[in-house]
């Protein structure tokens, strides 16, 4: 599928920048994800779309084993280097598609996925696969960027994300996530909303956006309605976009 090729190409050339990305390595959402998990130390955990390996790294000290999967080989290599440098010996790495997981039914006590599903072209299939590989009463810990319920805000955010990163598919509304999970058979036991400040220039450069496209994207944001600018807390200085604010949800869903 072309979209998945886009993901591999985009993240292949950006892999190292994701390991060092402040939003990915230091976010309070990652701390919350770990705090929400019920862990006794005997669990095998699957981290889907591990990216720079931050989630796998955070959980490795607390569980028996982590299997970190990603669609992009370059990402896996960067994640493995990062996690090995932190001294964790209980993490395995495997190239795999989030929508076609190469694992047997009910293989894991915990599945995690952080800041990734907005790249998945068939997110319902991803949710079904998570449900399949989880043990009964297993925990799904999800963390991803979302959009407001208002359709105009939804359109604005997904437009600028796709412009900045052609591998972006869709950030979903909070209600869409709740519906997808409950329709699959999960029960939502806990969820939190996080505000995320994106600094425009590093946000663009992390995906190697050419300067000409950065300028066009900046003009698009500058031309947004005041309502949109207020909603996304867009900071403008000397007619340049400095930052804007998005949101994410972090939730725990139980397989029933």
mmCIF file of C-alpha atoms in Angstrom, residues 17 36 58 150 164 236 239 254:
data_model
loop_
_atom_site.group_PDB
_atom_site.id
_atom_site.type_symbol
_atom_site.label_atom_id
_atom_site.label_comp_id
_atom_site.label_asym_id
_atom_site.label_seq_id
_atom_site.Cartn_x
_atom_site.Cartn_y
_atom_site.Cartn_z
ATOM 1 C CA UNK A 17 15.447 12.668 15.055
ATOM 2 C CA UNK A 36 -1.831 3.660 34.427
ATOM 3 C CA UNK A 58 9.999 3.054 29.800
ATOM 4 C CA UNK A 150 -15.652 20.562 15.865
ATOM 5 C CA UNK A 164 4.022 18.740 7.147
ATOM 6 C CA UNK A 236 2.779 34.506 15.987
ATOM 7 C CA UNK A 239 4.409 37.466 11.047
ATOM 8 C CA UNK A 254 -9.462 -3.690 28.987
#
